[in-house]
CSV table of C-alpha atoms in Angstrom, one decimal:
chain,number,residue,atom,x,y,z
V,1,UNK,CA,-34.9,-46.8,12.3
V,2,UNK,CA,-34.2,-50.4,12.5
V,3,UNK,CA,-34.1,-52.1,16.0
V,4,UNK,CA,-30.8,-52.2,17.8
V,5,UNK,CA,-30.0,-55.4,18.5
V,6,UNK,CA,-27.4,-55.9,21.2
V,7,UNK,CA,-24.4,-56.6,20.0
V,8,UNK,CA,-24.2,-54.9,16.5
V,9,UNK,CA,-21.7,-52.3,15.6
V,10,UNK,CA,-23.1,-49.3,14.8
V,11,UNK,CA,-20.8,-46.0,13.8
V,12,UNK,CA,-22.9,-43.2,15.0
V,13,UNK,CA,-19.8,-41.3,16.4
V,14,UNK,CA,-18.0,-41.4,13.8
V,15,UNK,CA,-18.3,-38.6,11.4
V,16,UNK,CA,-18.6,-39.2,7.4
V,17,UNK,CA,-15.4,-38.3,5.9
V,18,UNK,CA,-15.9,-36.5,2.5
V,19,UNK,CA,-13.5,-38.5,0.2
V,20,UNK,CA,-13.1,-35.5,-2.3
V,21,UNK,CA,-11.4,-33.6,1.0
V,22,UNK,CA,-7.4,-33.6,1.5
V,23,UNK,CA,-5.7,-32.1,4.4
V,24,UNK,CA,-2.0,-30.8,4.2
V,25,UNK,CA,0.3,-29.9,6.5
V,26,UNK,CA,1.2,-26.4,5.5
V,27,UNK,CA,-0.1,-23.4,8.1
V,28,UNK,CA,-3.4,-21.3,6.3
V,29,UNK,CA,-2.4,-18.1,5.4
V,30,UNK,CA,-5.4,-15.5,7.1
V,31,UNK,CA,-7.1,-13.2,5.4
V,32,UNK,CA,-8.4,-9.8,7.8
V,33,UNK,CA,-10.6,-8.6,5.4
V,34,UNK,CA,-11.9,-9.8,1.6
V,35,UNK,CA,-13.1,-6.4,-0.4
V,36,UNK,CA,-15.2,-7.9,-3.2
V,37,UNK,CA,-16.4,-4.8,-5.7
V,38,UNK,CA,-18.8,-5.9,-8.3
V,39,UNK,CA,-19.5,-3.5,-11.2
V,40,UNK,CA,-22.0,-3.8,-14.0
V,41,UNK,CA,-24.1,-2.3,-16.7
V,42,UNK,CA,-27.4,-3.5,-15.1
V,43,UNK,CA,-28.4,-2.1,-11.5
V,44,UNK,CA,-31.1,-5.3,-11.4
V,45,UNK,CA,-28.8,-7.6,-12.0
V,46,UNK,CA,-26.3,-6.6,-9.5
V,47,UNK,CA,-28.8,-6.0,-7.1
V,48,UNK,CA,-29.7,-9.9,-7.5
V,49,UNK,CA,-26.2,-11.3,-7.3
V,50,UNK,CA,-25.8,-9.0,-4.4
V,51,UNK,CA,-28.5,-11.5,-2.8
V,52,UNK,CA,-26.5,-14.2,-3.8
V,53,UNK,CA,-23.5,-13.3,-2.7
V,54,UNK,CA,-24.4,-12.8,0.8
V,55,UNK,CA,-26.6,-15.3,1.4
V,56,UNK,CA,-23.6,-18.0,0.1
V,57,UNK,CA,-21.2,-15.9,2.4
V,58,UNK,CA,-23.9,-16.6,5.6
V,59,UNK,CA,-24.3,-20.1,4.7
V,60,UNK,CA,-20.5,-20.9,4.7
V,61,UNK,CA,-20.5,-19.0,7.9
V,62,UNK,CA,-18.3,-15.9,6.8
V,63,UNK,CA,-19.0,-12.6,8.3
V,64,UNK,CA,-19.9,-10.3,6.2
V,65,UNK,CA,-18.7,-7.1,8.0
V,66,UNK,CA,-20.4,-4.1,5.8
V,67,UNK,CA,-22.2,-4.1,1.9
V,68,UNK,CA,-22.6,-0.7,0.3
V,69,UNK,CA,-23.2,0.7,-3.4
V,70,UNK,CA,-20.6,3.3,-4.4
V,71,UNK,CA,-22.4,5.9,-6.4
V,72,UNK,CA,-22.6,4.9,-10.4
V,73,UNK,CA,-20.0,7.0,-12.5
V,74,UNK,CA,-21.5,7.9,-16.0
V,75,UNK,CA,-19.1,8.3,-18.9
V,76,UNK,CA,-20.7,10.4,-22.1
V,77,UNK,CA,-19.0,10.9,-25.4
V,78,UNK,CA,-20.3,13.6,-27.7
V,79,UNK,CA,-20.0,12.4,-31.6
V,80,UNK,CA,-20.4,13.8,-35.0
V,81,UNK,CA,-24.0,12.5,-36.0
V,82,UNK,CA,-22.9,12.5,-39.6
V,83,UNK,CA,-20.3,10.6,-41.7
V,84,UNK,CA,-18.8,13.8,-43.6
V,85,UNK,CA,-19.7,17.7,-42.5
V,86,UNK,CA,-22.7,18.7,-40.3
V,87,UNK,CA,-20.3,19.5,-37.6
V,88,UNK,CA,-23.2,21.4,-35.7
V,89,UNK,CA,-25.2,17.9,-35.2
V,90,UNK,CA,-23.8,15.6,-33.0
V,91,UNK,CA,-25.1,12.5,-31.3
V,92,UNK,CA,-24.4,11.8,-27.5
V,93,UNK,CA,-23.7,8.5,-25.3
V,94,UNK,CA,-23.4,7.6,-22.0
V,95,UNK,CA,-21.7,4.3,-20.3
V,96,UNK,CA,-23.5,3.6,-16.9
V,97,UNK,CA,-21.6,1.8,-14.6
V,98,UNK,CA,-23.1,0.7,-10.9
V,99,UNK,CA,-21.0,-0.5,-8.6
V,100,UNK,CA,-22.0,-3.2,-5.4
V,101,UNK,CA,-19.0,-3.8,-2.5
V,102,UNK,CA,-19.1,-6.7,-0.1
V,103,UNK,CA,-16.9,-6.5,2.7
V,104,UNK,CA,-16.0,-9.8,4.5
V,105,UNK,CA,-13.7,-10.3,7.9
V,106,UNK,CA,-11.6,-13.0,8.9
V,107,UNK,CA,-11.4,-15.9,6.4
V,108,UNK,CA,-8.5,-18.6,5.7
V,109,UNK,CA,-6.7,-18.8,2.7
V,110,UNK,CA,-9.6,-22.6,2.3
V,111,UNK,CA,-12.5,-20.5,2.4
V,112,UNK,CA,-11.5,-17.8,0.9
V,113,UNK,CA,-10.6,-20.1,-2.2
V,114,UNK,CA,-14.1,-21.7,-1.9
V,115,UNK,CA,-16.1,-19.1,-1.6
V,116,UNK,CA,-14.4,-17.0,-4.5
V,117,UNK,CA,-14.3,-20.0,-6.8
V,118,UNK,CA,-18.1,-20.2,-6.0
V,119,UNK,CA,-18.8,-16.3,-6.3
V,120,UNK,CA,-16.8,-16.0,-9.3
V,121,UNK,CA,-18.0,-19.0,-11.2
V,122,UNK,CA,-21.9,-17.9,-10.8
V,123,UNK,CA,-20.7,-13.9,-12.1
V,124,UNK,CA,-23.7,-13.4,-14.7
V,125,UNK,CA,-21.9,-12.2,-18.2
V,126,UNK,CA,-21.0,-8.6,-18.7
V,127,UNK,CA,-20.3,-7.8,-14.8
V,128,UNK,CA,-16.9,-7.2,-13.6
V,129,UNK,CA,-15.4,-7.7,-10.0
V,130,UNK,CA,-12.5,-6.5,-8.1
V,131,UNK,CA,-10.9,-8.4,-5.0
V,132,UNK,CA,-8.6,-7.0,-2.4
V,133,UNK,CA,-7.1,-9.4,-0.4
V,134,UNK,CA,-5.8,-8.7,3.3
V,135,UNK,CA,-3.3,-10.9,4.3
V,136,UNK,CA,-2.0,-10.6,7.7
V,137,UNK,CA,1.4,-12.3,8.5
V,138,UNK,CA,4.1,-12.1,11.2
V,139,UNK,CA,7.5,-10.5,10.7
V,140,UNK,CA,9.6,-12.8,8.9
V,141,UNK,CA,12.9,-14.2,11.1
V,142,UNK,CA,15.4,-11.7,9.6
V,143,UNK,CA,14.0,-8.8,11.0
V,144,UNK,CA,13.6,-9.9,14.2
V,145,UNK,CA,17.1,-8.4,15.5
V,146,UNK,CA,19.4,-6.5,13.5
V,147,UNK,CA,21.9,-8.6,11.8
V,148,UNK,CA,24.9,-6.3,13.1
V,149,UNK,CA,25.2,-7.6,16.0
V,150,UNK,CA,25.7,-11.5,15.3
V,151,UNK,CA,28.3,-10.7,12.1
V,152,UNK,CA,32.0,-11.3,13.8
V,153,UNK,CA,34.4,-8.0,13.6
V,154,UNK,CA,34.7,-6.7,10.0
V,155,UNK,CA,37.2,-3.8,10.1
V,156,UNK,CA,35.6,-0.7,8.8
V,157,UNK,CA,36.1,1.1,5.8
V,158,UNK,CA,36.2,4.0,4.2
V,159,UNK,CA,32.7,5.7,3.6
V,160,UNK,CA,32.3,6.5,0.1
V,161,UNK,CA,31.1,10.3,-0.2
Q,1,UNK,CA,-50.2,-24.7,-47.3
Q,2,UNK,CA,-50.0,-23.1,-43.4
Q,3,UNK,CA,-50.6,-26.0,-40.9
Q,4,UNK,CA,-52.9,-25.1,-38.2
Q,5,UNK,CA,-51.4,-24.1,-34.7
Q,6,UNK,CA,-50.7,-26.7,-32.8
Q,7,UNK,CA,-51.6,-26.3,-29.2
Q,8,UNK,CA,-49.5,-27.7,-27.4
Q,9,UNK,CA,-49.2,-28.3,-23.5
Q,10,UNK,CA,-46.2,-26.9,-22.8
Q,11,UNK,CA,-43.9,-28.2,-19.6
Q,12,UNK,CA,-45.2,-25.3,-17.0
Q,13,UNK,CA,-48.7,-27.2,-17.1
Q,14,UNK,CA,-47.5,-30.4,-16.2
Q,15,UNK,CA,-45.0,-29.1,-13.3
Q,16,UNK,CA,-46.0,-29.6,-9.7
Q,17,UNK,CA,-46.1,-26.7,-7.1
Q,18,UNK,CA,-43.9,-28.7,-4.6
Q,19,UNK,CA,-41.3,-29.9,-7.4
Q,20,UNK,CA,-37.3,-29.4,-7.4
Q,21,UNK,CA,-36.7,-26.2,-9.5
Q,22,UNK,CA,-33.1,-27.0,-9.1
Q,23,UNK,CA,-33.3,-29.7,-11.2
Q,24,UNK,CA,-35.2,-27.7,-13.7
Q,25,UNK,CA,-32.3,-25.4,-13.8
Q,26,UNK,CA,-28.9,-26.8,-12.3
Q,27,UNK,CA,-26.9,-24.3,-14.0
Q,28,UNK,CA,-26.7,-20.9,-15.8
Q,29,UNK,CA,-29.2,-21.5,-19.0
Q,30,UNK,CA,-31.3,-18.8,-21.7
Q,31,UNK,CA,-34.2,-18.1,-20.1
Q,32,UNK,CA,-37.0,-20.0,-21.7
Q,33,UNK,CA,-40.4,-19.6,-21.7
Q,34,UNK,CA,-41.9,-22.6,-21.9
Q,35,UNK,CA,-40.1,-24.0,-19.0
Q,36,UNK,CA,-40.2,-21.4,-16.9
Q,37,UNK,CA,-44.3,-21.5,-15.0
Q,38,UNK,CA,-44.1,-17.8,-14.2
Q,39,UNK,CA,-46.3,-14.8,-16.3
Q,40,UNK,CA,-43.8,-11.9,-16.7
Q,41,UNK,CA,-43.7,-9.4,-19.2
Q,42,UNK,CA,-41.1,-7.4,-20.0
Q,43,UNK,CA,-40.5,-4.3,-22.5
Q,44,UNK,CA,-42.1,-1.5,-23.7
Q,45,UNK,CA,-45.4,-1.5,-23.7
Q,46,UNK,CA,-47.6,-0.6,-26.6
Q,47,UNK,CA,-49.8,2.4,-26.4
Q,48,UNK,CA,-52.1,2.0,-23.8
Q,49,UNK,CA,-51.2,-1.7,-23.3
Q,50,UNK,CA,-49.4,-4.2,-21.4
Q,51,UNK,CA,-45.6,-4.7,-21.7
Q,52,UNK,CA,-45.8,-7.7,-24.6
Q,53,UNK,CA,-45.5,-10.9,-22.6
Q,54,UNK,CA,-42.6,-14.2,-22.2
Q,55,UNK,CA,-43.3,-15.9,-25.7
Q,56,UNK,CA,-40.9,-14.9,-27.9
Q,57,UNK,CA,-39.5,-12.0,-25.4
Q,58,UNK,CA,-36.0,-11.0,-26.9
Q,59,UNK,CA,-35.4,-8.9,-23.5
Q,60,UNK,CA,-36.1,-11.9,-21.5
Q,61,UNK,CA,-33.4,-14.1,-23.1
Q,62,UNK,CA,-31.2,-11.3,-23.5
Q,63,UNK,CA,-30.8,-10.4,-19.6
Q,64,UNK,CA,-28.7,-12.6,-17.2
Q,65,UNK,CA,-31.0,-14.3,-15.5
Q,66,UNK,CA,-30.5,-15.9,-11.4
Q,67,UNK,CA,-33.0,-18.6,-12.2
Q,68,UNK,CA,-30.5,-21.6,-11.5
Q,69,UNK,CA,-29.3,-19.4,-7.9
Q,70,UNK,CA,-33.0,-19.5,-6.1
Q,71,UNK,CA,-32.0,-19.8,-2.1
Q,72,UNK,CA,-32.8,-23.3,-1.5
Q,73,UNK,CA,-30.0,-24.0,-4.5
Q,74,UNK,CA,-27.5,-21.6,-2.6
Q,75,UNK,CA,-28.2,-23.5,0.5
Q,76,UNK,CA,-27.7,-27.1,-1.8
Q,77,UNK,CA,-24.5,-25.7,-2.8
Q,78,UNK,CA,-23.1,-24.5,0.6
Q,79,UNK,CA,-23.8,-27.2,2.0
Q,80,UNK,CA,-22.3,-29.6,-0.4
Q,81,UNK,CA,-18.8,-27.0,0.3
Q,82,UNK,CA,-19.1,-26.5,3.6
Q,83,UNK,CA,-16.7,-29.6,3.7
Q,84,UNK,CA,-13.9,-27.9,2.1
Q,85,UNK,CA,-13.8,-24.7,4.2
Q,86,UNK,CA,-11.8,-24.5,7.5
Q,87,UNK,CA,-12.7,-22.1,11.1
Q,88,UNK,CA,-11.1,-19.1,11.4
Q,89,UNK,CA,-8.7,-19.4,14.9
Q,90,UNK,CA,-11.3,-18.3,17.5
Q,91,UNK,CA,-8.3,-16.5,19.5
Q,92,UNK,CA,-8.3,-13.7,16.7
Q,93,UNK,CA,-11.5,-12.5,17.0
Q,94,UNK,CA,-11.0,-8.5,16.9
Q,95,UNK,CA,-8.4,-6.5,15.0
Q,96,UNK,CA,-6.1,-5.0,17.8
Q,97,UNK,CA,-5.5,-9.0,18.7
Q,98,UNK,CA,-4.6,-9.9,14.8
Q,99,UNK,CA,-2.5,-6.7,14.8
Q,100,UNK,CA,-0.7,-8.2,17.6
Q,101,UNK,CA,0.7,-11.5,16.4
Q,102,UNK,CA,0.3,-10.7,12.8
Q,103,UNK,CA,1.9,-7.0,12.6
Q,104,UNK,CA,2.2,-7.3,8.8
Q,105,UNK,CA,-0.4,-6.4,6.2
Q,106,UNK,CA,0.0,-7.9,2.5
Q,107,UNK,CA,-2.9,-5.9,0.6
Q,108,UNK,CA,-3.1,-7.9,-2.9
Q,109,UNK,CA,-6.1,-7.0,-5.9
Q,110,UNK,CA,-7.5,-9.6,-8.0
Q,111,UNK,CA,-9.4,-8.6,-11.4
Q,112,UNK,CA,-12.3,-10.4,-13.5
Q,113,UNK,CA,-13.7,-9.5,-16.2
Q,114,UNK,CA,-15.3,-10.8,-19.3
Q,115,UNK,CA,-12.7,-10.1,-22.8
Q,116,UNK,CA,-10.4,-11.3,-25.2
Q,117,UNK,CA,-7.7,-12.0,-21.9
Q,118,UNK,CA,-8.1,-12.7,-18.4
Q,119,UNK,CA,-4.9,-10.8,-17.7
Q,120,UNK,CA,-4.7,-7.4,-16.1
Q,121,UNK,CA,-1.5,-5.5,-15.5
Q,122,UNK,CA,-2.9,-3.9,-12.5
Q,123,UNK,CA,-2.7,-7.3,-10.9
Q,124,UNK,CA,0.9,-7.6,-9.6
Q,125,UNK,CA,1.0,-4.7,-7.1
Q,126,UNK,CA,1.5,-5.3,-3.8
Q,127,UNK,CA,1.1,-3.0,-0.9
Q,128,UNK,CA,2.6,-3.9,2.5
Q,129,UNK,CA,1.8,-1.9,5.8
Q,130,UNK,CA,3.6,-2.5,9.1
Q,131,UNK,CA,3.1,-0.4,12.2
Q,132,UNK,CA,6.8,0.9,13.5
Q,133,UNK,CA,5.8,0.3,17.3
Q,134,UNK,CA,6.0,-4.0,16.6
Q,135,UNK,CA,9.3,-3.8,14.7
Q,136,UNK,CA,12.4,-3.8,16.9
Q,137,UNK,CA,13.5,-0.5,16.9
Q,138,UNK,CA,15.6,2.2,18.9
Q,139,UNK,CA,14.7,5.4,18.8
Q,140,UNK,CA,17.8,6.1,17.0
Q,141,UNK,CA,16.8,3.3,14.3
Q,142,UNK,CA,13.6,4.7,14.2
Q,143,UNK,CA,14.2,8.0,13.4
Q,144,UNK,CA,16.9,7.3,10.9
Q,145,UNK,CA,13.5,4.9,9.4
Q,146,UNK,CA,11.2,7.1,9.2
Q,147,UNK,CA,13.9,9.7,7.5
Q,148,UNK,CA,14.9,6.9,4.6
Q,149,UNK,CA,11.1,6.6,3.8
Q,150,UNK,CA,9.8,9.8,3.3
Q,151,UNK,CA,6.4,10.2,1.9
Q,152,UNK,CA,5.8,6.3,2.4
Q,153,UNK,CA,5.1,6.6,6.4
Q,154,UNK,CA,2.2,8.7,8.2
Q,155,UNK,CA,2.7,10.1,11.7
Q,156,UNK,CA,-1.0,10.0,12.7
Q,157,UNK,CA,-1.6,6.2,12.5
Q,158,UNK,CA,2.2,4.8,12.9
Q,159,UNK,CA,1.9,3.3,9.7
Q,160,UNK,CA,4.3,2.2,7.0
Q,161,UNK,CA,3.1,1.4,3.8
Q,162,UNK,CA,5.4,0.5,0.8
Q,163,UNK,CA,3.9,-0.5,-2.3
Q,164,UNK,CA,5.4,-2.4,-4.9
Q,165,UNK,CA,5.0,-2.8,-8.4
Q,166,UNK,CA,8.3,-2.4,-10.3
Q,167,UNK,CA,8.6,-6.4,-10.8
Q,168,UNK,CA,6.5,-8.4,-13.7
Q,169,UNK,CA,4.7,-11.1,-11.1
Q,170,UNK,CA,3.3,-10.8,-7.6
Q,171,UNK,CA,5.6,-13.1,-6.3
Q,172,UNK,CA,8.2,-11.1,-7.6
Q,173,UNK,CA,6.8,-8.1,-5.9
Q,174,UNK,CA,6.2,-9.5,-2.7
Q,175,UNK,CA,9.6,-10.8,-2.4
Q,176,UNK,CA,11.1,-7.2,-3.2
Q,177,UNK,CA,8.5,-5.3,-1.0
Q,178,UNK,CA,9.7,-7.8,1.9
Q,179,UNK,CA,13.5,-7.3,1.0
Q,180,UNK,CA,12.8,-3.7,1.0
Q,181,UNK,CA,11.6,-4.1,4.4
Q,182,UNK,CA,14.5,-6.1,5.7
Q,183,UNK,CA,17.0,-3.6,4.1
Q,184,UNK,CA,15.7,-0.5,5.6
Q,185,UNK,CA,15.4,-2.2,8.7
Q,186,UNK,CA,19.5,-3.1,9.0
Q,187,UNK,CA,20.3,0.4,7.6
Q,188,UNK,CA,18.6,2.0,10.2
Q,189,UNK,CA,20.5,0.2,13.1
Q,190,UNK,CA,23.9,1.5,11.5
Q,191,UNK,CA,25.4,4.4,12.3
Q,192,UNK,CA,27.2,6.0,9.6
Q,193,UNK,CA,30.1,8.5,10.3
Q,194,UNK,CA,28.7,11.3,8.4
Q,195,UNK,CA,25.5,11.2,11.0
Q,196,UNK,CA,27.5,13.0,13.8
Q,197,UNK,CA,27.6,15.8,11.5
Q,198,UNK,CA,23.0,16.3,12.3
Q,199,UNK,CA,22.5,19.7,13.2
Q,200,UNK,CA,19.5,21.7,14.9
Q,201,UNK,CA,17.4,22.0,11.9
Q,202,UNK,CA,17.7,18.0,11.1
Q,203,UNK,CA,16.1,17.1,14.5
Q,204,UNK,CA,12.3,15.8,14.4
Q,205,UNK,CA,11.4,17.4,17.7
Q,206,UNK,CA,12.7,20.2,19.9
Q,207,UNK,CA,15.4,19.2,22.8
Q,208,UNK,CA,16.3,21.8,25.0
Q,209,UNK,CA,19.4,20.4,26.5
Q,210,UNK,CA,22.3,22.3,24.7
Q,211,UNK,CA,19.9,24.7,22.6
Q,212,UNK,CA,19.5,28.5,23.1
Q,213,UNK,CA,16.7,28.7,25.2
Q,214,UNK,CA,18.6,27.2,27.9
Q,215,UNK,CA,22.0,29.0,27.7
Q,216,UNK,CA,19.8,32.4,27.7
Q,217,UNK,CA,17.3,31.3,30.7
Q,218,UNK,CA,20.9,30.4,32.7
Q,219,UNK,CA,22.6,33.5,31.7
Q,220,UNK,CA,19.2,35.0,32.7
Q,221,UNK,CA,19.2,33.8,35.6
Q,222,UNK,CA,23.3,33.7,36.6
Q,223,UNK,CA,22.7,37.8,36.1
Q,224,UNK,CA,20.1,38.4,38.3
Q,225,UNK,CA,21.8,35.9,41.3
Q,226,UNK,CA,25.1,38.4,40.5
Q,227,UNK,CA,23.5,41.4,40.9
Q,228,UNK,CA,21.5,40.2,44.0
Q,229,UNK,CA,25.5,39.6,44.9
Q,230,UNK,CA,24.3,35.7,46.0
Q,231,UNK,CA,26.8,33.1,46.5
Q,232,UNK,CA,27.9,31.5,43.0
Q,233,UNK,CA,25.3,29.3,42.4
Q,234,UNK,CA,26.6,26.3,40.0
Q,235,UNK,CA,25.0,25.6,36.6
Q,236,UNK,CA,23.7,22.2,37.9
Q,237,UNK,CA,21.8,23.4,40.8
Q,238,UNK,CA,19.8,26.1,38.6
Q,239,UNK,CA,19.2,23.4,36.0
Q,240,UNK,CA,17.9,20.8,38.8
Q,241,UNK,CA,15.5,24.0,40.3
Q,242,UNK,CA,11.4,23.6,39.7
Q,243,UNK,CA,11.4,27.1,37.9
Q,244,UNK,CA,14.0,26.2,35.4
Q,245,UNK,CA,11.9,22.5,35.0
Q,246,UNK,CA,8.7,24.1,34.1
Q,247,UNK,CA,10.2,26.8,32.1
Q,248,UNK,CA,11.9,23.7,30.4
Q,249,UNK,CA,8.5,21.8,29.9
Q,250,UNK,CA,6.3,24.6,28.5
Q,251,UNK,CA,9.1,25.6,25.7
Q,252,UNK,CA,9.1,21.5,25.0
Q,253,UNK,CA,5.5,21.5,24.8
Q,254,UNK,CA,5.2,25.2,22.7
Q,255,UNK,CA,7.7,24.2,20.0
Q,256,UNK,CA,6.2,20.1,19.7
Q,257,UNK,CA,2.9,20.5,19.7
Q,258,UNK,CA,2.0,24.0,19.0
Q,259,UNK,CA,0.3,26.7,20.1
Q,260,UNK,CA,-2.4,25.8,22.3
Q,261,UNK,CA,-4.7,27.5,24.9
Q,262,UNK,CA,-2.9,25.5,27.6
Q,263,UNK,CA,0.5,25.7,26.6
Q,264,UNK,CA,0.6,29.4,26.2
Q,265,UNK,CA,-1.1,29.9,29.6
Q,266,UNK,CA,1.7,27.1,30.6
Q,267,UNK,CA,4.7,29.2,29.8
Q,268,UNK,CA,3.3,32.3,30.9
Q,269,UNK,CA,3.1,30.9,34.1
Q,270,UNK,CA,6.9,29.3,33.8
Q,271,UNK,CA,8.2,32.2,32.6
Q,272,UNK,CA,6.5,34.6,35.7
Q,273,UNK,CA,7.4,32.3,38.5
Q,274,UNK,CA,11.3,32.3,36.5
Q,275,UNK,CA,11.5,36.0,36.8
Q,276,UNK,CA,9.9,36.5,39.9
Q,277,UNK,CA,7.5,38.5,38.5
Q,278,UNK,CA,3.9,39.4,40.8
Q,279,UNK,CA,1.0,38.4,38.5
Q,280,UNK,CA,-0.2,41.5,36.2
Q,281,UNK,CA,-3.9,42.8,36.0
């Protein structure tokens, strides 16, 4: 907040370059959609990263297009209670999982790699996640036209039956 | 000899309301007590009591805990990666425009999990999906396509999907599932010697030039001009008549799309204005 005094040189147009940034030539690859499913054990702690995980997605300016919970799947296995005999008394258990899915449109391959680096080093332990990746390209240069008609004259043969 | 208690202030009296908690916890830590100014209890409480409280709370350590991800540490952290992000292209903004210049889909799944390996074998399929209508195609080439794939293309939405997992590596399987691609597409543009040979029942849809409807409406039709003893009328004019056009159109239409309301009341029209029939009661 220092006085300007005529003649000084100051930068204000110029915008600080981060030097841990790099730019390469090579096009992005785009991503239509990101499909991130997050399972767990714990319905609390899912329901916290869930927070997490959008709020990072809105602050690095990704849309998040739709977040919904599949319905938990229970998995129960019936055991013999006892070590030897007692076949009629068995002991039951059950394997909760819940399940949180974050769908997000429209990223490049940059922020896709930031935001999943960021989202996947902050997983708490003992939750699992899934991502389905959309990439959307345009038809590769052989397909274009069929490569019949630039080959020169080739005599035909014989059709194997 | 027991010593005597020591009371000792722990580090929640001495914090300030208005102080960085993102320095109290930069990263993923235990939870503990004495650090953290908060009164929860957690567990099951006694009978008639108060779950017990956070000294000494097994549950409390034992739970992941988002104590180092409070939003004003999110918002820290974005910011500091906002940098290393780049804009989607503002010309793509809705699907039908991606689908446009970007025809081809390359679904891939990535797994993590906590174990003894971060590997999982489900991780090297690769699914590709093109729509038929952005490939160049003639309708020849197409239908011979959509014939060599089978199962792998669906009528409703246009879509070809071939998925790929045969290969050890996602590159791997990427690279086949594109060469798949490029193979079908040159195979379909041949035309093999044998293919002359398609009869009635190997056509997709229903043509009526050259099937039995038509020789049996001209025959029809030649009959009754004879017996009205008319001058011989040539095949070509009764083809090029209306009547013959709509009869023509509702038998397409029947044997495509299937019996509908409109299409039956379609060809009973065709066929009453064919035979010269007056309307019944």
């Amino acid at each position: 907040m220092g006085a300007r005094l005529t003649g000084s040189h100051v930068d204000t147009q110029e915008p600080k370059t981060n030097p841990l940034v790099s730019i390469s030539d090579e096009p992005e690859t785009l991503y239509k959609r990101l499909s991130l499913l997050v399972k767990g054990h714990d319905k609390a702690v899912l329901d916290s990263y869930e927070y997490f995980a959008v709020l990072a997605a809105e602050e690095l300016g990704i849309s998040v297009e739709k977040v919904y919970k599949p319905p938990k799947t229970i998995e129960r296995l019936t055991l013999l209670k006892s070590v030897h005999i007692y076949k009629k008394h068995r002991v039951q258990y059950e394997m909760r999982t819940h399940y949180v899915c974050l769908e997000l449109k429209y990223l490049t391959s940059s922020t896709a790699a930031v935001y999943l680096e960021y989202v996947q080093r902050n997983l708490p332990e003992g939750v699992a996640m899934e991502v389905k990746k959309t990439k959307i390209e345009k038809i590769p240069e052989h397909i274009r036209e069929p490569v019949w008609d630039t080959l020169p004259q080739v005599e035909e043969t014989e059709v194997k039956s | 000899c027991v010593t005597p208690a020591l009371s000792r202030r722990t580090a929640t009296e001495r914090m300030a309301v208005d102080q960085d908690w993102s320095s109290v916890y930069p990263t993923a830590a235990a939870f503990k007590p004495a650090s953290v100014p908060l009164p929860i209890r957690m567990g099951y409480p006694v009978k008639r009591g108060v779950p017990p409280p956070k000294e000494g709370n097994l549950e409390l350590i034992k739970i992941p805990n988002f104590l180092h991800l409070t939003p004003p540490a999110i918002k820290k952290h974005c910011a500091a990666l906002k940098d290393f992000c780049t804009e989607w292209p503002s010309a793509l903004d809705s699907d039908e425009k991606c689908e446009q210049h970007f025809p081809i889909e390359i679904e891939t799944v990535d797994y993590v999990s906590a174990g003894t390996s971060i590997r999982n074998p489900k991780a090297r399929v690769v699914t590709l999906r093109v729509k038929l209508s952005h490939l160049n195609l003639d309708d020849h080439a197409k239908k011979k396509l959509i014939k060599l794939v089978g199962e792998r293309y669906c009528k409703d939405t246009d879509m070809l999907t071939i998925t790929t997992d045969r290969c050890p590596l996602r590159r791997q399987n990427y690279d086949y599932s594109i060469h798949l691609l490029t193979v079908l597409y040159h195979e379909s543009w041949k035309t093999e010697m044998w293919e002359s040979e398609k009869t009635e029942e190997d056509m997709e849809e229903y043509i009526w030039e050259n099937s039995c409807s038509q020789k049996n409406a001209l025959d029809t039709l030649l009959r009754i001009k004879a017996s009205e003893n008319v001058s011989n009328v040539t095949k070509e004019e009764l083809l090029a008549s209306e009547v013959v056009k709509n009869y023509r159109n509702s038998v397409i239409a029947l044997k495509n799309e299937g019996e509908t309301e409109n299409n039956m009341s379609q060809y009973k029209e065709s066929v009453k204005k064919l035979l010269n029939i007056q309307a019944l009661p």
